Amino acid sequence: MNQANKMDKFFMSKVSQYKKYIINLIVPAIVFGFITGTLTSFFVTLFKHVAHHVIHYSQICYEFIREHLYILPLVLLALLGISFILAYIYRRVPNLKGGGIPTSVGILRGIISFRWLRTLIGVFFLSLSSFLIGVPLGNEGPSVQMGTSIGRGSVRLFAKTHGAWDRYSMTGGACAGFSVATGAPISGILFAIEEAHQRITPMIMIVASSSVLFANISSHIFASFFGVSTSLFEELSLPGLQITELWIPIVVGVVVGILGALILKYYQLLKRFFAKTIKIPSQYKIFIILALTVCVGLFSFSAVSTGHELILELFNPENSFTILALVLIFVARTTLTISASTNGITGGLFIPSLALGATLSAIIGKIALNLGMDSRLYVVILVLGIVASLSGLMKMPLTAIIFAIEALFCYENIISVIMVSLIAYFVTELFEAKSINDSAMETRVEELNHGKETKIINKNVMIMPGSFASGKQIRDIFWPANLFVLSLTKAKTKSEEMDGHGGKELHAGDILNVQYSTVDEAETWKELVSIVGKQE
């Protein structure tokens, strides 16, 4: 009888445990995933639709200016006015500056604060203004940032008392934005693991997967309504490389890796140049970049704009680009993209980075064709260059491999994709070059925290009954930025058994000794209380 009671208690405890797990984790993740994923899908699809028309209209404008050069002074005067407007907006809302992915990563890691609604609206329209002018920035970064904003809005509007879910919902929104913008759902999930948080936990997987799932289901509905494609590129027919042709990923990986490392060093150089050498107000720096963009675009629209159309042109082995033209386009795009990013012009770095890889690999392909290489291998070289740029420039080797399968249709070249991704990544690591996203994020953080005093705080907090942290592992929780859990004192007596996670599952009454550095003590404490519960 006593044994039966023990079995009943064990069974009831397990039922209670699973019930708590479902109610406290699975249900909120699905609910937030549905709301965030669906809303992100709608806004990003709408954004893609409008951006397509704006970019097309931009190309028409460039052709018109090229045929009527006498209006160029008026165009430059208009750009000067736009520069003053942008500088004013950036001063008022700093989070609208620069690449969408670096800013979103900073937000998801808790080191950048923002207001979700003004960011959502601002990024939408300011990115379109960049596309109209032809600044070589993309729409995937803004899509991620809009998804991040919608993730916060979902919590603030529908679950204001559950503030600890904020960064989880934003993570789901960022993944959904990346997924819908690129048509690569698995890559969208990996974005949370490899780029946003650089770790994997069950909670990250559940939140990211549910948001991406609902976003991709709804994106097909919205895409048919707005008349846009759900994929980034049309399906490619790529021949599989033979064992004797595996020199191709090696050469591409090394060349793109070396030049990618130089680009990342060039980023730091231009950043210092604009910050320390050109000591003029920000509106004039923006004007210089916009004016240079227009001047370069009048020679070749391929050297400006997002880079998506350039990649599509390069996919054709019979394209009219000479090797010299590709070199000039590469130099122009690199300089303009980095200059625009370091000076905070709104737009993404994802597609422009892929365009740089495509241009480099096109140069390699043209040289190989001149040396007698089979023309069927040209597109393979181009695709491998894109993969190498994603792995080397953005330091996302796993995402690059999956992206190659999902968006670039490299089903028959898995080995080559893995080789080029790892080679490009290791080459940039040898040069100790930071990813372009990390460099851009550091720029944003430096600007936002300039002149603020950093405080280091050490205190004990108790896990309160019914709090977000109760029942979760330490690793699963998005603690405030720069917070370290120094020690954990369990509420249970030493005679009781450890839990299945080595005592790291938190329960009501547990005491945490935490230390954190912050420039906003009140905001950090508010975030911590939303996790552990209001302290007595």
Coordinates of C-alpha atoms in Angstrom, one line a residue:
M1 CA 0.0 0.0 0.0
N2 CA 2.9 2.3 0.9
Q3 CA 4.5 1.5 -2.4
A4 CA 1.3 2.4 -4.3
N5 CA 1.1 5.7 -2.5
K6 CA 4.6 6.5 -3.5
M7 CA 3.8 5.6 -7.1
D8 CA 0.7 7.9 -7.0
K9 CA 2.7 10.7 -5.6
F10 CA 5.4 10.2 -8.2
F11 CA 2.8 10.1 -11.0
M12 CA 1.0 13.2 -9.7
S13 CA 4.3 15.1 -9.4
K14 CA 5.2 14.3 -13.0
V15 CA 1.7 15.4 -14.2
S16 CA 2.1 18.6 -12.2
Q17 CA 5.6 19.1 -13.7
Y18 CA 4.4 18.6 -17.3
K19 CA 1.3 20.7 -16.7
K20 CA 3.5 23.6 -15.5
Y21 CA 5.9 23.1 -18.4
I22 CA 3.0 23.3 -20.9
I23 CA 1.3 26.3 -19.2
N24 CA 4.5 28.3 -18.5
L25 CA 6.4 27.6 -21.6
I26 CA 4.7 25.8 -24.5
V27 CA 1.4 27.7 -24.5
P28 CA 3.0 31.2 -24.3
A29 CA 5.6 30.3 -26.9
I30 CA 2.9 29.2 -29.3
V31 CA 0.7 32.2 -28.6
F32 CA 3.5 34.7 -29.0
G33 CA 4.8 32.7 -32.0
F34 CA 1.4 33.0 -33.7
I35 CA 0.9 36.7 -33.0
T36 CA 4.4 37.7 -33.7
G37 CA 5.0 35.4 -36.6
T38 CA 1.7 36.4 -38.4
L39 CA 2.1 40.1 -37.9
T40 CA 5.7 40.0 -38.9
S41 CA 4.8 38.1 -42.0
F42 CA 2.2 40.7 -43.0
F43 CA 4.5 43.7 -42.5
V44 CA 7.6 42.2 -44.1
T45 CA 5.6 41.0 -47.1
L46 CA 4.0 44.4 -47.5
F47 CA 7.5 45.9 -47.1
K48 CA 8.9 43.6 -49.9
H49 CA 6.0 44.6 -52.2
V50 CA 6.5 48.3 -51.7
A51 CA 10.3 48.1 -51.8
H52 CA 10.2 46.2 -55.1
H53 CA 8.3 49.1 -56.7
V54 CA 10.5 51.8 -55.0
I55 CA 13.7 50.1 -56.3
H56 CA 12.2 49.9 -59.8
Y57 CA 11.2 53.5 -59.7
S58 CA 14.7 54.4 -58.5
Q59 CA 16.2 52.8 -61.5
I60 CA 13.9 54.8 -63.8
C61 CA 14.9 58.0 -62.0
Y62 CA 18.6 57.2 -62.6
E63 CA 18.0 56.6 -66.3
F64 CA 16.1 59.9 -66.5
I65 CA 18.9 61.8 -64.7
R66 CA 21.5 60.2 -66.9
E67 CA 19.6 61.4 -70.0
H68 CA 19.0 64.9 -68.5
L69 CA 22.3 65.7 -66.6
Y70 CA 21.3 69.4 -66.4
I71 CA 19.0 68.5 -63.5
L72 CA 21.9 67.0 -61.4
P73 CA 22.4 70.2 -59.4
L74 CA 18.7 70.1 -58.4
V75 CA 19.1 66.5 -57.4
L76 CA 22.1 67.2 -55.2
L77 CA 20.2 70.1 -53.6
A78 CA 17.4 67.8 -52.8
L79 CA 19.8 65.3 -51.4
L80 CA 21.2 68.0 -49.1
G81 CA 17.7 68.7 -47.8
I82 CA 17.1 65.0 -47.3
S83 CA 20.4 64.7 -45.4
F84 CA 19.3 67.4 -42.9
I85 CA 16.0 65.6 -42.4
L86 CA 17.7 62.2 -41.9
A87 CA 20.3 63.7 -39.4
Y88 CA 17.4 65.2 -37.4
I89 CA 15.5 62.0 -37.3
Y90 CA 18.6 60.0 -36.3
R91 CA 19.3 62.4 -33.4
R92 CA 15.7 62.0 -32.2
V93 CA 15.5 58.2 -32.7
P94 CA 19.0 56.7 -32.7
N95 CA 17.7 53.2 -33.1
L96 CA 16.7 53.9 -36.7
K97 CA 20.3 54.3 -37.7
G98 CA 22.4 51.7 -39.5
G99 CA 21.9 48.1 -40.3
G100 CA 18.8 46.3 -39.1
I101 CA 20.4 43.0 -38.1
P102 CA 23.2 44.6 -35.9
T103 CA 20.7 46.8 -34.2
S104 CA 18.3 43.9 -33.7
V105 CA 21.1 41.7 -32.3
G106 CA 22.0 44.4 -29.8
I107 CA 18.3 44.6 -28.8
L108 CA 18.0 40.8 -28.4
R109 CA 21.1 40.7 -26.3
G110 CA 19.7 43.4 -24.1
I111 CA 22.4 46.0 -24.8
I112 CA 20.3 48.4 -26.9
S113 CA 17.0 49.8 -25.7
F114 CA 14.3 51.1 -28.1
R115 CA 10.6 52.0 -28.6
W116 CA 8.9 49.4 -30.7
L117 CA 6.2 51.4 -32.6
R118 CA 8.3 54.3 -33.7
T119 CA 11.1 51.9 -34.7
L120 CA 8.6 49.8 -36.7
I121 CA 7.2 52.8 -38.6
G122 CA 10.6 54.6 -38.9
V123 CA 12.5 51.6 -40.3
F124 CA 9.8 50.9 -42.8
F125 CA 9.8 54.4 -44.4
L126 CA 13.5 55.3 -43.9
S127 CA 14.6 52.1 -45.6
L128 CA 12.3 52.9 -48.5
S129 CA 14.0 56.3 -48.8
S130 CA 17.4 54.6 -48.9
F131 CA 16.2 52.3 -51.7
L132 CA 14.8 55.3 -53.7
I133 CA 18.1 57.1 -53.5
G134 CA 19.9 53.9 -54.4
V135 CA 22.1 53.5 -51.3
P136 CA 23.6 50.0 -51.5
L137 CA 21.8 48.6 -48.5
G138 CA 19.3 45.8 -48.4
N139 CA 15.8 45.1 -47.1
E140 CA 16.5 41.9 -45.1
G141 CA 18.0 43.8 -42.2
P142 CA 15.0 46.2 -41.9
S143 CA 12.8 43.1 -42.1
V144 CA 14.6 41.6 -39.1
Q145 CA 14.3 44.9 -37.2
M146 CA 10.6 45.2 -37.9
G147 CA 10.1 41.6 -36.7
T148 CA 12.0 42.5 -33.5
S149 CA 9.8 45.6 -33.0
I150 CA 6.6 43.5 -33.6
G151 CA 7.8 41.0 -31.1
R152 CA 8.1 43.6 -28.4
G153 CA 4.7 45.1 -29.4
S154 CA 3.1 41.7 -29.1
V155 CA 4.1 41.5 -25.4
R156 CA 3.4 45.2 -24.7
L157 CA -0.1 45.1 -26.2
F158 CA -1.3 41.6 -25.3
A159 CA 0.7 40.5 -22.2
K160 CA 2.0 43.6 -20.5
T161 CA 2.2 41.9 -17.1
H162 CA 4.5 39.2 -18.6
G163 CA 7.5 41.4 -19.4
A164 CA 10.0 38.6 -19.0
W165 CA 8.7 37.2 -22.3
D166 CA 9.8 40.4 -24.1
R167 CA 13.2 39.2 -25.5
Y168 CA 11.8 35.8 -26.3
S169 CA 9.0 37.3 -28.4
M170 CA 11.4 39.7 -30.0
T171 CA 13.7 36.8 -30.9
G172 CA 10.8 35.0 -32.5
G173 CA 10.0 38.2 -34.5
A174 CA 13.6 38.7 -35.6
C175 CA 13.7 35.0 -36.8
A176 CA 10.3 35.4 -38.6
G177 CA 11.5 38.6 -40.3
F178 CA 14.7 36.9 -41.6
S179 CA 12.7 33.9 -42.7
V180 CA 10.1 35.7 -44.6
A181 CA 12.6 38.1 -46.2
T182 CA 14.8 35.4 -47.5
G183 CA 12.4 32.5 -47.9
A184 CA 14.7 30.3 -45.7
P185 CA 12.8 29.2 -42.6
I186 CA 15.5 26.9 -41.1
S187 CA 18.1 29.6 -41.6
G188 CA 15.7 31.9 -39.8
I189 CA 15.7 29.6 -36.8
L190 CA 19.5 29.3 -36.9
F191 CA 19.7 33.1 -36.9
A192 CA 18.6 33.0 -33.3
I193 CA 21.2 30.4 -32.3
E194 CA 24.2 31.4 -34.3
E195 CA 23.9 35.2 -34.6
A196 CA 21.4 36.7 -32.1
H197 CA 22.2 34.7 -28.9
Q198 CA 25.2 32.5 -29.9
R199 CA 23.9 29.6 -27.9
I200 CA 21.2 27.0 -28.1
T201 CA 18.6 26.3 -25.4
P202 CA 15.2 24.6 -25.5
M203 CA 13.4 27.9 -25.0
I204 CA 15.2 29.6 -27.9
M205 CA 14.4 26.7 -30.2
I206 CA 10.7 26.6 -29.2
V207 CA 10.2 30.4 -29.5
A208 CA 12.1 30.7 -32.8
S209 CA 10.5 27.6 -34.4
S210 CA 6.9 28.6 -33.5
S211 CA 7.3 32.1 -34.8
V212 CA 9.0 31.0 -38.0
L213 CA 6.4 28.3 -38.5
F214 CA 3.4 30.7 -38.3
A215 CA 5.3 33.3 -40.3
N216 CA 6.0 31.0 -43.2
I217 CA 2.5 29.6 -43.3
S218 CA 0.9 33.1 -43.4
S219 CA 3.6 34.5 -45.8
H220 CA 2.2 32.3 -48.6
I221 CA -1.2 33.9 -48.1
F222 CA 0.1 37.4 -47.9
A223 CA 2.5 36.9 -50.8
S224 CA -0.2 35.8 -53.1
F225 CA -2.3 38.8 -52.1
F226 CA 0.6 41.3 -52.6
G227 CA 1.9 39.5 -55.7
V228 CA 5.5 38.9 -54.3
S229 CA 7.7 35.9 -54.3
T230 CA 8.2 34.0 -51.1
S231 CA 11.8 33.0 -52.1
L232 CA 14.8 35.3 -52.5
F233 CA 16.1 33.7 -55.7
E234 CA 14.4 31.7 -58.5
E235 CA 15.3 28.0 -58.4
L236 CA 18.8 27.4 -59.9
S237 CA 19.8 24.3 -61.8
L238 CA 23.3 23.6 -60.5
P239 CA 25.5 20.7 -61.7
G240 CA 27.1 18.6 -59.0
L241 CA 30.9 19.1 -58.7
Q242 CA 33.0 16.0 -59.3
I243 CA 35.8 15.0 -57.0
T244 CA 38.4 16.4 -59.4
E245 CA 36.6 19.8 -59.3
L246 CA 36.8 20.3 -55.5
W247 CA 39.6 22.8 -56.1
I248 CA 36.7 25.3 -56.8
P249 CA 35.4 25.6 -53.2
I250 CA 39.0 25.7 -51.9
V251 CA 39.9 28.6 -54.2
V252 CA 36.7 30.4 -53.7
G253 CA 36.8 30.0 -49.9
V254 CA 40.4 31.2 -49.7
V255 CA 40.0 34.2 -52.0
V256 CA 36.6 35.3 -50.6
G257 CA 37.9 34.7 -47.1
I258 CA 41.0 36.8 -47.6
L259 CA 39.2 39.7 -49.3
G260 CA 36.4 39.3 -46.7
A261 CA 38.9 39.8 -43.9
L262 CA 40.3 42.9 -45.8
I263 CA 36.7 44.2 -46.1
L264 CA 36.2 43.8 -42.4
K265 CA 39.5 45.7 -41.7
Y266 CA 38.4 48.3 -44.2
Y267 CA 35.2 48.7 -42.2
Q268 CA 37.1 49.7 -39.1
L269 CA 39.3 52.0 -41.2
L270 CA 36.4 53.9 -42.7
K271 CA 34.7 54.0 -39.3
R272 CA 37.7 55.8 -37.8
F273 CA 38.0 58.0 -40.9
F274 CA 34.4 59.3 -40.6
A275 CA 34.6 59.6 -36.8
K276 CA 37.9 61.3 -36.4
T277 CA 39.2 62.6 -39.7
I278 CA 36.0 64.2 -41.2
K279 CA 35.0 66.5 -38.3
I280 CA 31.9 67.9 -39.8
P281 CA 28.2 67.6 -38.7
S282 CA 26.5 64.3 -39.5
Q283 CA 24.1 65.8 -42.0
Y284 CA 27.1 66.7 -44.3
K285 CA 28.6 63.3 -43.9
I286 CA 25.3 61.8 -45.0
F287 CA 25.1 64.2 -47.9
I288 CA 28.6 63.2 -49.1
I289 CA 27.5 59.5 -49.1
L290 CA 24.2 60.2 -50.9
A291 CA 25.9 62.4 -53.5
L292 CA 28.6 59.8 -54.1
T293 CA 25.9 57.1 -54.4
V294 CA 24.0 59.1 -57.1
C295 CA 27.2 59.9 -59.0
V296 CA 28.3 56.3 -59.0
G297 CA 24.8 55.1 -59.9
L298 CA 24.8 57.3 -63.0
F299 CA 27.7 55.3 -64.3
S300 CA 26.2 51.9 -63.3
F301 CA 23.1 51.2 -61.3
S302 CA 24.6 47.8 -60.6
A303 CA 27.2 49.5 -58.4
V304 CA 24.5 50.9 -56.1
S305 CA 21.0 49.8 -54.9
T306 CA 20.4 46.7 -52.8
G307 CA 22.6 44.3 -54.8
H308 CA 19.7 41.8 -55.4
E309 CA 19.4 42.7 -59.0
L310 CA 23.1 42.6 -59.4
I311 CA 23.2 39.0 -58.1
L312 CA 20.5 38.0 -60.5
E313 CA 22.4 39.6 -63.4
L314 CA 25.6 37.8 -62.4
F315 CA 23.9 34.4 -62.3
N316 CA 23.8 34.6 -66.1
P317 CA 27.2 33.3 -67.5
E318 CA 26.7 35.4 -70.6
N319 CA 26.4 38.7 -68.6
S320 CA 28.0 41.7 -70.2
F321 CA 30.3 42.5 -67.2
T322 CA 34.0 42.6 -67.9
I323 CA 36.5 41.7 -65.2
L324 CA 37.6 45.3 -64.9
A325 CA 33.9 46.4 -64.5
L326 CA 33.4 43.8 -61.8
V327 CA 36.5 45.0 -59.9
L328 CA 35.2 48.6 -60.1
I329 CA 31.7 47.6 -58.9
F330 CA 33.2 45.6 -56.0
V331 CA 35.3 48.6 -54.9
A332 CA 32.4 51.1 -55.3
R333 CA 29.9 48.9 -53.5
T334 CA 32.2 48.0 -50.7
T335 CA 33.1 51.7 -50.0
L336 CA 29.5 53.0 -50.3
T337 CA 28.0 50.2 -48.2
I338 CA 30.5 50.5 -45.4
S339 CA 30.3 54.3 -45.5
A340 CA 26.5 54.3 -45.4
S341 CA 26.5 51.8 -42.5
T342 CA 29.1 53.6 -40.4
N343 CA 27.2 56.8 -40.8
G344 CA 23.9 55.3 -39.8
I345 CA 21.9 55.4 -43.0
T346 CA 18.9 53.0 -42.5
G347 CA 19.2 49.7 -44.4
G348 CA 20.5 46.1 -44.2
L349 CA 23.9 44.6 -44.7
F350 CA 22.8 41.1 -45.5
I351 CA 22.1 41.2 -49.3
P352 CA 24.9 43.8 -49.9
S353 CA 27.3 41.4 -48.2
L354 CA 26.1 38.6 -50.4
A355 CA 26.4 40.9 -53.5
L356 CA 30.0 41.5 -52.6
G357 CA 30.6 37.7 -52.4
A358 CA 28.8 37.3 -55.7
T359 CA 30.9 40.0 -57.4
L360 CA 34.2 38.4 -56.1
S361 CA 33.2 34.9 -57.2
A362 CA 32.1 36.3 -60.6
I363 CA 35.6 37.7 -61.1
I364 CA 37.0 34.3 -60.2
G365 CA 34.5 32.6 -62.6
K366 CA 35.4 35.0 -65.4
I367 CA 39.1 34.3 -65.0
A368 CA 38.4 30.6 -64.9
L369 CA 36.3 30.8 -68.0
N370 CA 39.2 32.6 -69.8
L371 CA 41.5 29.8 -68.7
G372 CA 39.2 27.2 -70.3
M373 CA 36.9 26.1 -67.5
D374 CA 33.6 24.5 -68.5
S375 CA 30.9 27.3 -68.5
R376 CA 28.5 25.0 -66.6
L377 CA 30.6 25.5 -63.5
Y378 CA 30.3 29.3 -63.5
V379 CA 27.0 29.5 -61.6
V380 CA 28.4 27.0 -59.0
I381 CA 31.3 29.3 -58.4
L382 CA 28.9 32.2 -58.0
V383 CA 26.8 30.4 -55.4
L384 CA 29.8 29.2 -53.5
G385 CA 31.0 32.9 -53.4
I386 CA 27.7 33.9 -51.9
V387 CA 28.0 31.2 -49.2
A388 CA 31.6 32.2 -48.5
S389 CA 30.6 35.8 -48.0
L390 CA 27.8 34.9 -45.6
S391 CA 30.2 32.7 -43.6
G392 CA 33.2 34.9 -43.7
L393 CA 31.8 38.5 -43.6
M394 CA 28.9 37.8 -41.3
K395 CA 30.6 34.9 -39.4
M396 CA 27.6 32.6 -39.7
P397 CA 29.0 29.3 -41.1
L398 CA 26.1 27.0 -40.1
T399 CA 23.5 29.5 -41.4
A400 CA 25.5 29.8 -44.6
I401 CA 25.4 26.0 -45.2
I402 CA 21.6 25.8 -44.5
F403 CA 21.0 29.0 -46.5
A404 CA 22.8 27.4 -49.5
I405 CA 20.4 24.5 -49.4
E406 CA 17.2 26.5 -48.8
A407 CA 17.7 29.6 -50.9
L408 CA 20.4 28.7 -53.4
F409 CA 19.3 25.1 -54.1
C410 CA 22.7 23.5 -53.5
Y411 CA 21.3 20.0 -53.1
E412 CA 24.0 18.3 -55.1
N413 CA 26.9 20.3 -53.7
I414 CA 26.7 19.8 -50.0
I415 CA 30.3 18.9 -49.6
S416 CA 31.5 21.9 -51.6
V417 CA 29.2 24.2 -49.6
I418 CA 30.6 22.9 -46.3
M419 CA 34.1 23.2 -47.6
V420 CA 33.7 26.8 -48.8
S421 CA 31.8 27.9 -45.7
L422 CA 34.4 26.5 -43.3
I423 CA 37.4 27.7 -45.3
A424 CA 36.1 31.3 -45.6
Y425 CA 35.2 31.3 -41.9
F426 CA 38.6 30.1 -40.8
V427 CA 40.5 32.5 -43.0
T428 CA 38.7 35.5 -41.5
E429 CA 39.4 34.0 -38.1
L430 CA 43.1 33.8 -38.9
F431 CA 43.0 37.6 -39.6
E432 CA 41.1 38.1 -36.3
A433 CA 38.5 40.1 -38.1
K434 CA 35.1 40.8 -36.4
S435 CA 31.9 40.1 -38.3
I436 CA 30.4 43.1 -40.2
N437 CA 27.3 42.8 -37.9
D438 CA 29.4 42.9 -34.7
S439 CA 31.3 45.9 -36.0
A440 CA 28.2 47.7 -36.8
M441 CA 26.6 46.8 -33.5
E442 CA 29.6 48.1 -31.6
T443 CA 29.3 51.4 -33.4
R444 CA 25.6 51.7 -32.4
V445 CA 26.3 50.8 -28.8
E446 CA 29.2 53.3 -28.6
E447 CA 27.0 56.1 -29.9
L448 CA 24.1 55.3 -27.6
N449 CA 26.2 55.0 -24.5
H450 CA 28.5 57.9 -25.2
G451 CA 29.0 60.0 -22.1
K452 CA 27.1 57.6 -19.8
E453 CA 28.5 56.2 -16.6
T454 CA 28.7 52.5 -16.2
K455 CA 27.9 51.1 -12.7
I456 CA 28.9 47.6 -11.4
I457 CA 26.3 46.2 -9.0
N458 CA 26.4 43.1 -6.8
K459 CA 23.3 41.9 -5.0
N460 CA 21.2 38.9 -3.9
V461 CA 17.8 38.3 -5.4
M462 CA 15.2 35.6 -4.4
I463 CA 13.2 33.6 -6.9
M464 CA 9.6 34.5 -6.0
P465 CA 6.7 32.0 -6.2
G466 CA 5.0 32.2 -9.6
S467 CA 7.8 34.2 -11.2
F468 CA 9.0 33.7 -14.7
A469 CA 12.3 32.1 -13.5
S470 CA 10.6 29.6 -11.3
G471 CA 10.9 26.1 -12.8
K472 CA 13.4 27.1 -15.5
Q473 CA 17.1 26.5 -15.8
I474 CA 19.6 29.3 -15.5
R475 CA 20.7 28.8 -19.0
D476 CA 17.2 29.2 -20.4
I477 CA 16.7 32.7 -19.1
F478 CA 17.6 35.9 -21.0
W479 CA 19.1 37.7 -18.1
P480 CA 19.8 41.5 -18.4
A481 CA 22.9 42.3 -20.4
N482 CA 26.2 41.9 -18.7
L483 CA 24.7 40.0 -15.7
F484 CA 26.5 37.1 -14.2
V485 CA 25.0 34.6 -11.8
L486 CA 27.9 34.2 -9.3
S487 CA 26.2 31.7 -7.0
L488 CA 23.0 29.8 -6.4
T489 CA 21.7 29.0 -2.9
K490 CA 19.0 26.4 -3.1
A491 CA 15.9 26.7 -0.9
K492 CA 16.0 23.0 -0.3
T493 CA 18.0 21.4 2.5
K494 CA 21.3 19.7 1.7
S495 CA 19.8 16.3 2.5
E496 CA 17.4 16.6 -0.4
E497 CA 18.3 15.4 -3.9
M498 CA 19.5 17.6 -6.6
D499 CA 17.1 18.1 -9.6
G500 CA 17.7 16.5 -12.9
H501 CA 19.7 19.5 -14.1
G502 CA 22.4 19.4 -11.4
G503 CA 20.6 21.8 -9.2
K504 CA 20.5 24.6 -11.8
E505 CA 16.7 24.5 -12.1
L506 CA 15.4 27.5 -10.2
H507 CA 12.6 27.2 -7.7
A508 CA 10.7 29.6 -5.4
G509 CA 12.9 30.6 -2.5
D510 CA 16.3 30.1 -4.2
I511 CA 18.8 32.9 -3.7
L512 CA 20.9 34.2 -6.6
N513 CA 24.0 36.3 -6.1
V514 CA 24.2 38.3 -9.3
Q515 CA 26.6 40.9 -10.5
Y516 CA 26.0 43.2 -13.5
S517 CA 27.2 46.4 -15.1
T518 CA 24.7 48.9 -16.5
V519 CA 24.4 52.5 -17.7
D520 CA 20.7 52.5 -16.6
E521 CA 20.3 51.0 -13.1
A522 CA 16.6 51.5 -12.9
E523 CA 15.8 49.9 -16.3
T524 CA 18.1 46.9 -15.6
W525 CA 16.5 46.3 -12.1
K526 CA 13.1 46.5 -13.7
E527 CA 14.1 43.9 -16.2
L528 CA 15.6 41.6 -13.5
V529 CA 12.4 41.9 -11.3
S530 CA 10.3 40.9 -14.3
I531 CA 12.2 37.6 -14.3
V532 CA 12.7 36.8 -10.6
G533 CA 9.6 38.5 -9.3
K534 CA 9.1 41.6 -7.1
Q535 CA 11.5 41.5 -4.2
E536 CA 10.4 42.0 -0.6

